[in-house]
Amino acid sequence: MEKAAVIYGSHYGTTKQYAEWIAESLEVPVFEASKVSKKQLQEFEMIIFGGGLYASGIKGFKLLKEHSGKNLVLFTVGLADPQTTDYRPILTQNLSQQQLQNAKIFHLRGGIDYGQLSKIHRGMMAFKKKDAEKKREPSEEDRQFLATYNQQIDFTHRQAIEPLVDHVKKELKIHV
Ligand SMILES: Cc1cc2nc3c(=O)[nH]c(=O)nc-3n(C[C@H](O)[C@H](O)[C@H](O)COP(=O)(O)O)c2cc1C
């Protein structure tokens, strides 16, 4: 059995970038979620799964639908600032009770280039903008979303993976 694998779901590459940095730091293989079968997951002692946040979903996470959450490290990648974001709604919507209890979860900040978005994603963001503008008391997340709407921003930075990498090294007792 191999120690660990990093698996990711990414539309525009920021989650993929984090997944590759993590895999490189831990010296473990990295796979795109759509190219891995549930059976293949059993070859690894630990799964480190990264998924981009898309409205109420975590891209690619359905691959782990039946996973117990034991030896699972999940990292989400979103535009919102992890310091001021409440992730409970998105987590309870996507993870089972068992996964919520067992998995170790990290939140990383990605980026966006509105010029690169698909038509559907552009439409979804336009809808979210209208919704945020209508709010009498917008949250910090809403304010930041509106301030960066239609721009190109990249918050990805390699140092952000360090707490996750340290956690995995400790769990697997590896020294790389
Ligand atoms: C349609 C759409 C919905 C999004 N929803 C969220 C969200 O709910 N929370 C968040 O933090 N970021 C959200 N984002 C931003 C993405 O999570 C961010 O761009 C992330 O870096 C994308 O990962 P990827 O490059 O791996 O696809 C959304 C982006 C799009 C286009």
Tab-separated table of C-alpha atoms and ligand atoms in Angstrom:
chain	number	residue	atom	x	y	z
A	1	MET	CA	0.000	0.000	0.000
A	2	GLU	CA	1.368	3.419	-0.900
A	3	LYS	CA	1.453	6.115	1.744
A	4	ALA	CA	-0.646	8.840	0.182
A	5	ALA	CA	-1.949	10.435	-2.982
A	6	VAL	CA	-3.149	13.917	-3.769
A	7	ILE	CA	-6.354	14.028	-5.813
A	8	TYR	CA	-7.915	17.217	-7.075
A	9	GLY	CA	-10.922	18.709	-8.850
A	10	SER	CA	-10.122	21.971	-10.621
A	11	HIS	CA	-11.715	23.990	-13.422
A	12	TYR	CA	-9.214	26.767	-13.906
A	13	GLY	CA	-6.009	25.455	-12.381
A	14	THR	CA	-5.605	27.028	-8.937
A	15	THR	CA	-6.542	23.827	-7.068
A	16	LYS	CA	-4.345	21.863	-9.463
A	17	GLN	CA	-1.449	24.173	-8.605
A	18	TYR	CA	-1.919	23.627	-4.857
A	19	ALA	CA	-2.289	19.861	-5.415
A	20	GLU	CA	0.989	19.770	-7.333
A	21	TRP	CA	2.815	21.798	-4.686
A	22	ILE	CA	1.527	19.484	-1.947
A	23	ALA	CA	2.426	16.337	-3.902
A	24	GLU	CA	5.897	17.685	-4.593
A	25	SER	CA	6.488	18.606	-0.954
A	26	LEU	CA	5.371	15.184	0.266
A	27	GLU	CA	6.853	13.245	-2.643
A	28	VAL	CA	3.570	11.478	-3.378
A	29	PRO	CA	1.632	11.041	-6.660
A	30	VAL	CA	-1.034	13.499	-7.810
A	31	PHE	CA	-4.142	12.671	-9.861
A	32	GLU	CA	-7.098	14.549	-11.287
A	33	ALA	CA	-10.312	13.300	-9.636
A	34	SER	CA	-12.037	12.521	-12.947
A	35	LYS	CA	-9.198	10.143	-13.875
A	36	VAL	CA	-9.265	8.073	-10.675
A	37	SER	CA	-11.631	5.224	-9.814
A	38	LYS	CA	-12.998	4.520	-6.338
A	39	LYS	CA	-11.094	1.231	-6.393
A	40	GLN	CA	-7.781	2.980	-6.971
A	41	LEU	CA	-8.317	5.004	-3.801
A	42	GLN	CA	-7.828	1.826	-1.780
A	43	GLU	CA	-4.192	1.658	-2.858
A	44	PHE	CA	-3.372	4.582	-0.594
A	45	GLU	CA	-3.146	4.806	3.164
A	46	MET	CA	-4.126	8.475	3.069
A	47	ILE	CA	-6.043	10.543	0.535
A	48	ILE	CA	-5.390	14.247	0.309
A	49	PHE	CA	-8.260	15.687	-1.678
A	50	GLY	CA	-8.421	19.241	-3.014
A	51	GLY	CA	-11.499	20.741	-4.639
A	52	GLY	CA	-12.323	24.172	-6.014
A	53	LEU	CA	-15.419	25.762	-4.439
A	54	TYR	CA	-18.247	26.300	-6.902
A	55	ALA	CA	-21.341	27.837	-5.280
A	56	SER	CA	-22.545	25.008	-3.065
A	57	GLY	CA	-20.197	22.345	-4.436
A	58	ILE	CA	-16.629	21.093	-4.014
A	59	LYS	CA	-15.398	20.111	-7.449
A	60	GLY	CA	-14.708	16.403	-7.835
A	61	PHE	CA	-15.607	15.494	-4.254
A	62	LYS	CA	-18.307	13.077	-5.392
A	63	LEU	CA	-15.490	10.572	-5.969
A	64	LEU	CA	-15.252	10.313	-2.172
A	65	LYS	CA	-18.988	10.130	-1.539
A	66	GLU	CA	-18.751	6.797	0.267
A	67	HIS	CA	-15.409	7.474	1.959
A	68	SER	CA	-15.443	7.206	5.767
A	69	GLY	CA	-13.319	10.318	6.178
A	70	LYS	CA	-10.671	8.362	8.079
A	71	ASN	CA	-7.191	9.187	6.806
A	72	LEU	CA	-8.746	11.826	4.617
A	73	VAL	CA	-7.343	15.323	4.364
A	74	LEU	CA	-9.565	17.724	2.472
A	75	PHE	CA	-8.525	21.118	1.211
A	76	THR	CA	-10.911	23.522	-0.443
A	77	VAL	CA	-9.792	26.296	-2.759
A	78	GLY	CA	-11.977	29.358	-3.077
A	79	LEU	CA	-11.890	33.030	-3.791
A	80	ALA	CA	-13.139	34.047	-0.361
A	81	ASP	CA	-10.695	34.808	2.444
A	82	PRO	CA	-10.442	31.757	4.732
A	83	GLN	CA	-9.909	34.099	7.716
A	84	THR	CA	-13.390	35.586	7.402
A	85	THR	CA	-15.405	32.839	5.733
A	86	ASP	CA	-17.836	30.482	7.411
A	87	TYR	CA	-17.380	27.152	5.625
A	88	ARG	CA	-19.946	25.242	7.684
A	89	PRO	CA	-22.770	25.466	5.108
A	90	ILE	CA	-20.633	24.199	2.221
A	91	LEU	CA	-19.086	21.455	4.354
A	92	THR	CA	-22.360	20.143	5.744
A	93	GLN	CA	-23.800	20.145	2.244
A	94	ASN	CA	-20.972	18.101	0.749
A	95	LEU	CA	-19.609	15.872	3.506
A	96	SER	CA	-21.318	13.072	5.411
A	97	GLN	CA	-21.575	13.250	9.203
A	98	GLN	CA	-18.836	10.659	9.422
A	99	GLN	CA	-16.573	12.606	7.072
A	100	LEU	CA	-17.163	15.799	9.037
A	101	GLN	CA	-16.022	14.013	12.174
A	102	ASN	CA	-13.058	12.160	10.743
A	103	ALA	CA	-11.524	14.290	8.031
A	104	LYS	CA	-8.938	16.981	8.617
A	105	ILE	CA	-9.949	20.065	6.645
A	106	PHE	CA	-7.961	23.042	5.359
A	107	HIS	CA	-9.088	26.062	3.347
A	108	LEU	CA	-6.806	27.718	0.821
A	109	ARG	CA	-7.300	30.807	-1.264
A	110	GLY	CA	-7.325	30.514	-5.039
A	111	GLY	CA	-7.935	33.139	-7.651
A	112	ILE	CA	-10.091	34.058	-10.586
A	113	ASP	CA	-9.795	35.494	-14.051
A	114	TYR	CA	-13.255	36.602	-15.141
A	115	GLY	CA	-11.983	36.813	-18.725
A	116	GLN	CA	-11.376	33.044	-18.700
A	117	LEU	CA	-14.709	31.954	-17.196
A	118	SER	CA	-17.091	29.747	-19.125
A	119	LYS	CA	-20.436	31.258	-20.127
A	120	ILE	CA	-22.223	29.335	-17.382
A	121	HIS	CA	-19.759	30.415	-14.704
A	122	ARG	CA	-19.917	34.035	-15.858
A	123	GLY	CA	-23.699	33.868	-15.585
A	124	MET	CA	-23.504	32.365	-12.113
A	125	MET	CA	-21.158	35.120	-10.967
A	126	ALA	CA	-23.406	37.837	-12.456
A	127	PHE	CA	-26.308	36.322	-10.533
A	128	LYS	CA	-24.251	36.229	-7.312
A	129	LYS	CA	-23.319	39.891	-7.851
A	130	LYS	CA	-26.973	40.933	-8.130
A	131	ASP	CA	-27.750	38.934	-5.028
A	132	ALA	CA	-24.894	40.502	-3.030
A	133	GLU	CA	-25.835	44.011	-4.159
A	134	LYS	CA	-29.385	43.514	-2.928
A	135	LYS	CA	-28.327	42.659	0.628
A	136	ARG	CA	-28.923	45.303	3.249
A	137	GLU	CA	-26.130	43.988	5.395
A	138	PRO	CA	-23.596	42.354	3.118
A	139	SER	CA	-21.097	40.029	4.795
A	140	GLU	CA	-17.343	40.553	4.578
A	141	GLU	CA	-17.353	37.795	1.936
A	142	ASP	CA	-19.991	39.712	-0.095
A	143	ARG	CA	-17.989	42.929	0.165
A	144	GLN	CA	-14.805	41.277	-1.019
A	145	PHE	CA	-16.659	39.507	-3.794
A	146	LEU	CA	-18.107	42.792	-5.081
A	147	ALA	CA	-14.747	44.574	-4.782
A	148	THR	CA	-13.045	41.977	-6.966
A	149	TYR	CA	-15.884	41.353	-9.419
A	150	ASN	CA	-14.791	41.174	-13.060
A	151	GLN	CA	-11.113	41.335	-12.218
A	152	GLN	CA	-8.186	39.011	-12.488
A	153	ILE	CA	-6.776	38.062	-9.097
A	154	ASP	CA	-4.451	35.378	-7.881
A	155	PHE	CA	-4.107	34.673	-4.172
A	156	THR	CA	-2.308	31.351	-4.592
A	157	HIS	CA	0.971	31.104	-2.736
A	158	ARG	CA	3.064	28.099	-1.931
A	159	GLN	CA	3.508	28.889	1.757
A	160	ALA	CA	-0.225	28.396	2.316
A	161	ILE	CA	0.203	24.611	2.006
A	162	GLU	CA	2.589	24.387	4.964
A	163	PRO	CA	0.055	23.602	7.752
A	164	LEU	CA	-1.441	20.839	5.605
A	165	VAL	CA	1.942	19.390	4.653
A	166	ASP	CA	3.082	19.461	8.296
A	167	HIS	CA	-0.106	17.700	9.382
A	168	VAL	CA	0.309	14.927	6.798
A	169	LYS	CA	3.987	14.436	7.616
A	170	LYS	CA	3.127	14.034	11.280
A	171	GLU	CA	0.281	11.613	10.581
A	172	LEU	CA	2.325	9.454	8.250
A	173	LYS	CA	5.551	9.901	10.172
A	174	ILE	CA	7.422	10.774	7.011
A	175	HIS	CA	10.468	12.948	6.832
A	176	VAL	CA	10.891	14.483	3.415
B	1	LIG	C1	-19.437	29.933	-10.624
B	1	LIG	C2	-18.444	30.104	-9.532
B	1	LIG	C3	-18.811	29.919	-8.223
B	1	LIG	C4	-17.886	30.099	-7.183
B	1	LIG	N1	-18.273	29.918	-5.892
B	1	LIG	C5	-17.379	30.152	-4.898
B	1	LIG	C6	-17.753	30.005	-3.538
B	1	LIG	O1	-18.874	29.627	-3.217
B	1	LIG	N2	-16.841	30.293	-2.592
B	1	LIG	C7	-15.549	30.683	-2.901
B	1	LIG	O2	-14.770	30.940	-1.995
B	1	LIG	N3	-15.164	30.797	-4.183
B	1	LIG	C8	-16.032	30.543	-5.179
B	1	LIG	N4	-15.648	30.667	-6.489
B	1	LIG	C9	-14.251	30.972	-6.792
B	1	LIG	C10	-13.435	29.703	-7.065
B	1	LIG	O3	-13.566	28.799	-6.007
B	1	LIG	C11	-11.968	30.091	-7.253
B	1	LIG	O4	-11.864	30.772	-8.460
B	1	LIG	C12	-11.033	28.885	-7.215
B	1	LIG	O5	-9.705	29.350	-7.183
B	1	LIG	C13	-11.300	27.996	-8.405
B	1	LIG	O6	-10.535	26.826	-8.355
B	1	LIG	P1	-9.939	26.196	-9.706
B	1	LIG	O7	-9.050	27.248	-10.344
B	1	LIG	O8	-9.146	25.050	-9.234
B	1	LIG	O9	-11.070	25.790	-10.579
B	1	LIG	C14	-16.548	30.476	-7.513
B	1	LIG	C15	-16.188	30.647	-8.851
B	1	LIG	C16	-17.102	30.463	-9.860
B	1	LIG	C17	-16.675	30.678	-11.281
